[in-house]
Short mmCIF file of C-alpha atoms in Angstrom, two decimals:
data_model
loop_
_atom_site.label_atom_id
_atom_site.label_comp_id
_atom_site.label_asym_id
_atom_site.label_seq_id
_atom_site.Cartn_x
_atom_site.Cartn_y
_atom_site.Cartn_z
CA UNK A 1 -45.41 23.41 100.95
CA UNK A 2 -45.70 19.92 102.31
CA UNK A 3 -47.96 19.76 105.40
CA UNK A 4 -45.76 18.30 108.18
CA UNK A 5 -46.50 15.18 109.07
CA UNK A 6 -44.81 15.00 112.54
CA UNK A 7 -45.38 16.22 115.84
CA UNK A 8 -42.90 19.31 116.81
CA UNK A 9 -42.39 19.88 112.57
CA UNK A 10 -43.57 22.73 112.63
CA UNK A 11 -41.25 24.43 115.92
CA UNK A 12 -38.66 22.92 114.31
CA UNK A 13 -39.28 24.60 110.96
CA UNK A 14 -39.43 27.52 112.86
CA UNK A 15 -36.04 27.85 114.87
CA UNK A 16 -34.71 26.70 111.44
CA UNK A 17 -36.13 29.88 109.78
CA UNK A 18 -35.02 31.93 113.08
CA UNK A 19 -30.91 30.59 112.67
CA UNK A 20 -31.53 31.54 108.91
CA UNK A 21 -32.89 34.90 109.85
CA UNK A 22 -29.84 35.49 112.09
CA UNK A 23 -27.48 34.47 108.84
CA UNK A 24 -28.87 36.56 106.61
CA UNK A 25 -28.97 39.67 108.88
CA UNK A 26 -25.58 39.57 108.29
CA UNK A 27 -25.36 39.64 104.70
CA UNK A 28 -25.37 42.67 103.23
CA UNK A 29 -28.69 44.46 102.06
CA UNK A 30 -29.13 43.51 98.32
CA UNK A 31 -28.54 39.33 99.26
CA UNK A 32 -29.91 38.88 102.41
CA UNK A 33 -33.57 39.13 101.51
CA UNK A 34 -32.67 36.27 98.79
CA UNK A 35 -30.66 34.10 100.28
CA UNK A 36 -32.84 33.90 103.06
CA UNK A 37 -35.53 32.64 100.58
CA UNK A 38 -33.18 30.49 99.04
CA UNK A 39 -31.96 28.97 102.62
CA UNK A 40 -35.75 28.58 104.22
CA UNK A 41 -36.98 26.84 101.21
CA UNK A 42 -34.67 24.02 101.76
CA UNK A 43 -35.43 23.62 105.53
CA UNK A 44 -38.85 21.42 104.38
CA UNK A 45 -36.62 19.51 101.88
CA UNK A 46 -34.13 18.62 104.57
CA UNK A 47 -36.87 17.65 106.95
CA UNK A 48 -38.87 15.35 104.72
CA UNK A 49 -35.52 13.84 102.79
CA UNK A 50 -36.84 10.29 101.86
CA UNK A 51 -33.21 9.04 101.83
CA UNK A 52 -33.01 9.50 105.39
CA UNK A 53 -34.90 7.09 107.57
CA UNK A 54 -34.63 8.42 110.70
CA UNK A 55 -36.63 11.31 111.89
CA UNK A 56 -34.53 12.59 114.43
CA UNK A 57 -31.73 12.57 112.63
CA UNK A 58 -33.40 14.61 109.72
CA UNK A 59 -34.62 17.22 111.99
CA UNK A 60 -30.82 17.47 113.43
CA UNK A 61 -29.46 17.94 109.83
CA UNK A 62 -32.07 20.03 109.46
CA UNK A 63 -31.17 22.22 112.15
CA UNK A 64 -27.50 21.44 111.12
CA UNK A 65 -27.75 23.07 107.96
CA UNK A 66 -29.46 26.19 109.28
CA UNK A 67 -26.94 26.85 111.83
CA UNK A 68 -24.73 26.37 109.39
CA UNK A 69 -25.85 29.24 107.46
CA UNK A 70 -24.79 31.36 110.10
CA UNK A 71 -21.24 30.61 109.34
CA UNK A 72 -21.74 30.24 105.13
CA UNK A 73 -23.34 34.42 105.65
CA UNK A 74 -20.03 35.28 107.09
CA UNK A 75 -17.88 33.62 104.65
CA UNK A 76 -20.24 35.14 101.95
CA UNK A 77 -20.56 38.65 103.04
CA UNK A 78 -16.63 39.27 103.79
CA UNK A 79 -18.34 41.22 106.45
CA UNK A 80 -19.83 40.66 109.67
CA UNK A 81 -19.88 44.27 110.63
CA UNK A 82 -21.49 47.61 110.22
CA UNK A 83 -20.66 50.71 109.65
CA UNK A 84 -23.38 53.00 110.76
CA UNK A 85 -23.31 56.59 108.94
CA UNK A 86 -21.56 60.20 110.56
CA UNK A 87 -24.51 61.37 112.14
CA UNK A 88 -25.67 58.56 113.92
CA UNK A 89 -21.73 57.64 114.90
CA UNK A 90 -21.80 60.31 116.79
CA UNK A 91 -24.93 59.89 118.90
CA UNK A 92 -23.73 56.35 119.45
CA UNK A 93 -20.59 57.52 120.04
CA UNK A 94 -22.53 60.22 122.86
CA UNK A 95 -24.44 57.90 123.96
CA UNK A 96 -21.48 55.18 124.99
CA UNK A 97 -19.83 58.07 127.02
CA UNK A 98 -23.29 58.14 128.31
CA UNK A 99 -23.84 54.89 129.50
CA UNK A 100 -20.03 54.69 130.56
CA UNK A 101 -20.73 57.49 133.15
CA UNK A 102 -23.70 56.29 134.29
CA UNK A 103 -21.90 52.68 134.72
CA UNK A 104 -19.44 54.56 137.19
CA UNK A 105 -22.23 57.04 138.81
CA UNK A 106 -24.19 53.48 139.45
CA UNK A 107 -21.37 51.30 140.64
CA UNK A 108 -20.18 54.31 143.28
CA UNK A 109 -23.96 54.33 144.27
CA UNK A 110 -24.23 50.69 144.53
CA UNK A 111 -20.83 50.45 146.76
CA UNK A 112 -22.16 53.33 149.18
CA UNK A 113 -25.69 51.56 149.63
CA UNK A 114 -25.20 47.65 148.84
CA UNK A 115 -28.60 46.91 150.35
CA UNK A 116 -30.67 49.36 148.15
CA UNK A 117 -31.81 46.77 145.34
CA UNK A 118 -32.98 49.44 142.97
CA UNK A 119 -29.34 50.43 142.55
CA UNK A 120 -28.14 46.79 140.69
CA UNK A 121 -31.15 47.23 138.75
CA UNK A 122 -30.05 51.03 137.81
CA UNK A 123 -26.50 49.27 137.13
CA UNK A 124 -27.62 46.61 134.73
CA UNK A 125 -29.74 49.71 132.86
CA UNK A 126 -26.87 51.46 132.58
CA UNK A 127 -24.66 48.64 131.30
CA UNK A 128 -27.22 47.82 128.64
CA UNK A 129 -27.23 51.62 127.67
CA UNK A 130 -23.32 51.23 126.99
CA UNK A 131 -23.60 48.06 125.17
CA UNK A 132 -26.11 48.89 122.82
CA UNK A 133 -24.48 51.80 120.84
CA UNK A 134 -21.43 48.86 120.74
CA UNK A 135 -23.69 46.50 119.45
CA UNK A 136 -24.90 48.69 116.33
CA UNK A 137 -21.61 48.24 115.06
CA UNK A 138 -22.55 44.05 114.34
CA UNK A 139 -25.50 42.86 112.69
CA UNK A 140 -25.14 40.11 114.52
CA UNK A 141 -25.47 41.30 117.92
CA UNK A 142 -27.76 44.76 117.13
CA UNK A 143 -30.87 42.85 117.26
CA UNK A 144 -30.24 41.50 121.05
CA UNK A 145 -28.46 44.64 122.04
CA UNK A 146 -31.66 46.58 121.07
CA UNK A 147 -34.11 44.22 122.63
CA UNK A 148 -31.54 44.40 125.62
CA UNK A 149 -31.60 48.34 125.93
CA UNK A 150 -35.46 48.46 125.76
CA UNK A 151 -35.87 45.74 128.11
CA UNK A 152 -33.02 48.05 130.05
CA UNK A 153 -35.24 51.27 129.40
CA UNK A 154 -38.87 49.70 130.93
CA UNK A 155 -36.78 48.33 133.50
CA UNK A 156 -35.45 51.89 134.47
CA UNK A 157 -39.02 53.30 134.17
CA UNK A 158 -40.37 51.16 136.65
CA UNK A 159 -37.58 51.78 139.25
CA UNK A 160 -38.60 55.08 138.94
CA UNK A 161 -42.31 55.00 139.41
CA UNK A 162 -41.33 52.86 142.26
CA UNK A 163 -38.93 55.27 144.07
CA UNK A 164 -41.64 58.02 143.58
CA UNK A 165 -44.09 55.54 144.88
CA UNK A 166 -41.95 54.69 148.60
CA UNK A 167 -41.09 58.54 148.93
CA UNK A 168 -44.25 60.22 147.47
CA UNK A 169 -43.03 63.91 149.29
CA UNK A 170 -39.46 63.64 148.19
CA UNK A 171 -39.71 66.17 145.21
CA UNK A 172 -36.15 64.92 143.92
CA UNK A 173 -37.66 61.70 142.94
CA UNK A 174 -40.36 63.21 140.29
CA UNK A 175 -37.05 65.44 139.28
CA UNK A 176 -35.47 62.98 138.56
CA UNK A 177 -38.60 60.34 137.44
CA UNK A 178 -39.26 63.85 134.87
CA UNK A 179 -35.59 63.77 133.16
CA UNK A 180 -35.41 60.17 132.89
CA UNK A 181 -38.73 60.28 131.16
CA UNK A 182 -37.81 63.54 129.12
CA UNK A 183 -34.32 61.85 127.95
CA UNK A 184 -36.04 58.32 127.07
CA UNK A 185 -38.35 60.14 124.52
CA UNK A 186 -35.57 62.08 123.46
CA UNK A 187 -33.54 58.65 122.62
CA UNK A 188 -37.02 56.45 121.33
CA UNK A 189 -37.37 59.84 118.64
CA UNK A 190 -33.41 60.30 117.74
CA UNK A 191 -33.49 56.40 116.98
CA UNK A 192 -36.52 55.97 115.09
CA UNK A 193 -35.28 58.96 113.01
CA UNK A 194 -31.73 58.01 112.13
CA UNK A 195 -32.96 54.16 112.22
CA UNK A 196 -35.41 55.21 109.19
CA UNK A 197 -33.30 57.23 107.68
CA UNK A 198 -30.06 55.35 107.54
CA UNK A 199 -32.47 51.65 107.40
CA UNK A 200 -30.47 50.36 110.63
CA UNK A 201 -33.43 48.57 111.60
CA UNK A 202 -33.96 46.02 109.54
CA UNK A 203 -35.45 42.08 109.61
CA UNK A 204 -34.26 39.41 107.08
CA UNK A 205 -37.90 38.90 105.69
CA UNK A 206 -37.88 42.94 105.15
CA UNK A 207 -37.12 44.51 101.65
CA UNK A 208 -33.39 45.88 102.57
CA UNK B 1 -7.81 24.27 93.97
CA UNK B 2 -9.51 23.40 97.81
CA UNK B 3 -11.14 19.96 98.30
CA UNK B 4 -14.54 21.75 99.23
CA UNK B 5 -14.59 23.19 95.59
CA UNK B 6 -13.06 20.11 93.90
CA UNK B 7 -15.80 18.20 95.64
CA UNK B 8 -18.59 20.59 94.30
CA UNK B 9 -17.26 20.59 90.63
CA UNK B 10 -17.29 16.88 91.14
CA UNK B 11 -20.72 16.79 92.02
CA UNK B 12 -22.11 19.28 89.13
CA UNK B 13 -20.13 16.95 86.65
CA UNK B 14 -22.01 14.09 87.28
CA UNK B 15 -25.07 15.53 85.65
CA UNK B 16 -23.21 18.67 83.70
CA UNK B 17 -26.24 20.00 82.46
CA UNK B 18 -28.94 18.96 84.98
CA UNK B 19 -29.80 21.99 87.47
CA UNK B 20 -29.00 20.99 91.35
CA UNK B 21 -30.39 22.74 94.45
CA UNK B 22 -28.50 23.67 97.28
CA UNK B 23 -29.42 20.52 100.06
CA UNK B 24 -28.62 17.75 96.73
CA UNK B 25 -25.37 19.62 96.35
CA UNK B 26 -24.84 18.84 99.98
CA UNK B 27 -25.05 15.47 100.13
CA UNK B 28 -23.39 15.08 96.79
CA UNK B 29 -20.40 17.08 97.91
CA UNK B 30 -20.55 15.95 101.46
CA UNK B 31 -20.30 19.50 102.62
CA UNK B 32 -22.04 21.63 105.30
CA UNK B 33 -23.98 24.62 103.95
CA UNK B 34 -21.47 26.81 105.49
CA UNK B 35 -18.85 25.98 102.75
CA UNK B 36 -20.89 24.69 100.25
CA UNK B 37 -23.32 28.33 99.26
CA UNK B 38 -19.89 30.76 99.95
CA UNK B 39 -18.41 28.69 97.04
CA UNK B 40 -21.31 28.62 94.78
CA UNK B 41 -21.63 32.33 95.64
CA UNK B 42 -18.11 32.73 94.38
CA UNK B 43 -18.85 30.68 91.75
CA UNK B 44 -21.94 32.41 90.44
CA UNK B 45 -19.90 35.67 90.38
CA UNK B 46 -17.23 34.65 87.83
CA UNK B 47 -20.21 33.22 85.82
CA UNK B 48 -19.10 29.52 85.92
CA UNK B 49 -22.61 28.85 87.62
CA UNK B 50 -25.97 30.30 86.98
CA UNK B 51 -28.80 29.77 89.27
CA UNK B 52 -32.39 30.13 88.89
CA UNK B 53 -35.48 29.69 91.14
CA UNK B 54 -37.95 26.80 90.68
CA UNK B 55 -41.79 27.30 89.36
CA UNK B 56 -43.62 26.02 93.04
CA UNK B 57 -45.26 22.89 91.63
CA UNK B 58 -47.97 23.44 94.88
CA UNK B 59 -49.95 26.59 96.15
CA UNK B 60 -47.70 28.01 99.35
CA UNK B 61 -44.61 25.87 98.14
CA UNK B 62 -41.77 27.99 98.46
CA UNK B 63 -39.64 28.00 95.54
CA UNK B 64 -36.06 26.58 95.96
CA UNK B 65 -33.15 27.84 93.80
CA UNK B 66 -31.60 25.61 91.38
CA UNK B 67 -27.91 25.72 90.29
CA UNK B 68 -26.53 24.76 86.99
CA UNK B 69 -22.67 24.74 85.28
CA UNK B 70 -22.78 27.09 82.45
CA UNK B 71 -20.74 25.92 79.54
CA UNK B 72 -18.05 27.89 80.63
CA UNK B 73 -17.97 26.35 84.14
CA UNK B 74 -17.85 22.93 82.64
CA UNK B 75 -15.88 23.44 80.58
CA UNK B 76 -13.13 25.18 83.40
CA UNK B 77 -14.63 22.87 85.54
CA UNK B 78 -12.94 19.90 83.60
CA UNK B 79 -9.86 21.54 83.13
CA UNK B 80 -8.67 22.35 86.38
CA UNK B 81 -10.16 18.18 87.66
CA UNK B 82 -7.98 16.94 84.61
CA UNK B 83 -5.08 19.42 86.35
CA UNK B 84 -5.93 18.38 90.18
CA UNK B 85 -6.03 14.82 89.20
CA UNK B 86 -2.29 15.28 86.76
CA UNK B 87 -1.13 16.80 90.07
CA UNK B 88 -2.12 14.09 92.50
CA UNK B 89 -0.23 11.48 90.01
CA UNK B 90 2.78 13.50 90.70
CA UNK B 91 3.06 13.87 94.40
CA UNK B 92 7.15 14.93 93.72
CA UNK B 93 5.65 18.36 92.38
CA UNK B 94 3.42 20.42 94.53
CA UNK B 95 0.15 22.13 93.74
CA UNK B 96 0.61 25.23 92.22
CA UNK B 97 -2.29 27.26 90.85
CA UNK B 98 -2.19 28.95 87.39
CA UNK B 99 -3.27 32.40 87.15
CA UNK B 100 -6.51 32.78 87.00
CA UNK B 101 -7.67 29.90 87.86
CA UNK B 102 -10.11 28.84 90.53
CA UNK B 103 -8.13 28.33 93.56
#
């Protein structure tokens, strides 16, 4: 490859190979690894096109062209979504009526004690929990969604050590600390089983 | 048969034989990558195009993928410009595709 010769090339290069990664997570498994080869090998073309003059304009068509991709992988695949397998249906499917529970346990919380912060931040945990079975359903989105819910899942751990912390006697609180721990693990292992076994976790560099 | 794809046969026709990559295709074409690879893709699957990755002329080059008319793409490729272009003379009669063709 070229060395880049300009300041910022190499960032650039970057979210370039980032809006390709995004495009070919949508393909489907036996083209994405290769057309995201295909697509990232053109991204130092673009950038050092002699015919073009202007450096900022190459890095925008540059750009351009990779967030372009995004739109070419739909077209391509003829599918933007995913159908995950029975089994793991289901959980997601268990685990939506989950989080759409816990969305109406927190908002009737949140509406009796407005002034308890801990409760938006229980809220938001539980909205994340409901989006992210959703958001296995679209390559597009599972990525975020995922990074969303374990963002949502640390978040919900620390309210938790924190409650425990204010109201160390309050037995309840390590109750309740305890099953939120217990059904966390419980989630992390059903995932990372299913999520080897059906390959729902998967990057665009990856062999899919 | 769409402009986008008229465009792109245009552009391989120039240089029938001579392999093109993906960004030269662009430019040729004027087309965003969006249309252009869903129409080479579409290409390469009724075997009018063949595509084949480069030999990295540099250590940590990556390889870019080339694509090429095989002779059955030029010679459809021909056909249905020599049918656009009959069409276009006669603006009384509109387009209609012939089975099988590219569309």
């Amino acid at each position: 490859m070229r060395k880049p010769g300009l300041r910022g090339e190499r960032a650039l290069l970057r979210i370039g190979e980032y809006l390709v990664g995004c495009a070919c997570r949508r393909l489907p498994r036996g083209t994405g690894k290769d057309r995201y080869r295909e697509w990232v090998a053109e991204l130092p073309a673009i950038l050092h096109d002699p015919e073009i003059r202007f450096a900022p304009y190459r890095a925008v068509r540059m750009l351009g062209y990779a967030a372009d991709t995004l739109r070419g992988a739909a077209r391509t695949s003829g599918r933007t979504r995913h159908r995950p397998p029975a089994p793991l249906a289901l959980l997601l499917g268990v685990l939506f009526a989950a989080g759409l529970a816990l969305v109406a346990w927190d908002i009737r919380t949140a509406v009796r004690a407005p002034g308890h912060w801990p409760n938006y931040l229980y809220l938001t945990w539980s909205l994340f929990l409901a989006a992210w079975p959703l958001g296995q359903y679209a390559w597009s989105t599972a990525r975020m969604t995922r990074l969303l819910f374990f963002g949502g899942l640390l978040a919900g751990m620390v309210v938790n050590i924190w409650t425990a912390v204010q109201a160390p006697a309050n037995w309840v609180n390590y109750l309740v600390a305890a099953c939120y721990f217990s059904v966390v693990l419980l989630l992390l292992w059903l995932m990372r089983r299913f999520g080897r076994r059906h390959g729902l976790s998967v990057r665009p560099g990856s062999t899919r | 048969m769409t402009v986008p794809l008229e465009r792109v046969l245009r552009a391989f026709l120039d240089e029938p034989t001579a392999p093109r990559y993906g960004y030269d295709l662009m430019k040729a074409a004027s087309l965003q990558s969006g249309t252009l690879y869903p129409l080479l893709a579409r290409l390469e699957q009724q075997k009018l195009v063949a595509s084949a990755w480069e030999t990295p002329q540099q250590e940590g080059q990556r390889p870019r993928k080339y694509y090429r008319l095989t002779g059955e793409g030029i010679r459809v490729a021909r056909l249905e410009l020599a049918r656009s272009s009959r069409q276009e003379r006669t603006p009384g009669r509109p387009g209609r595709l012939a089975p099988g063709s590219l569309g």
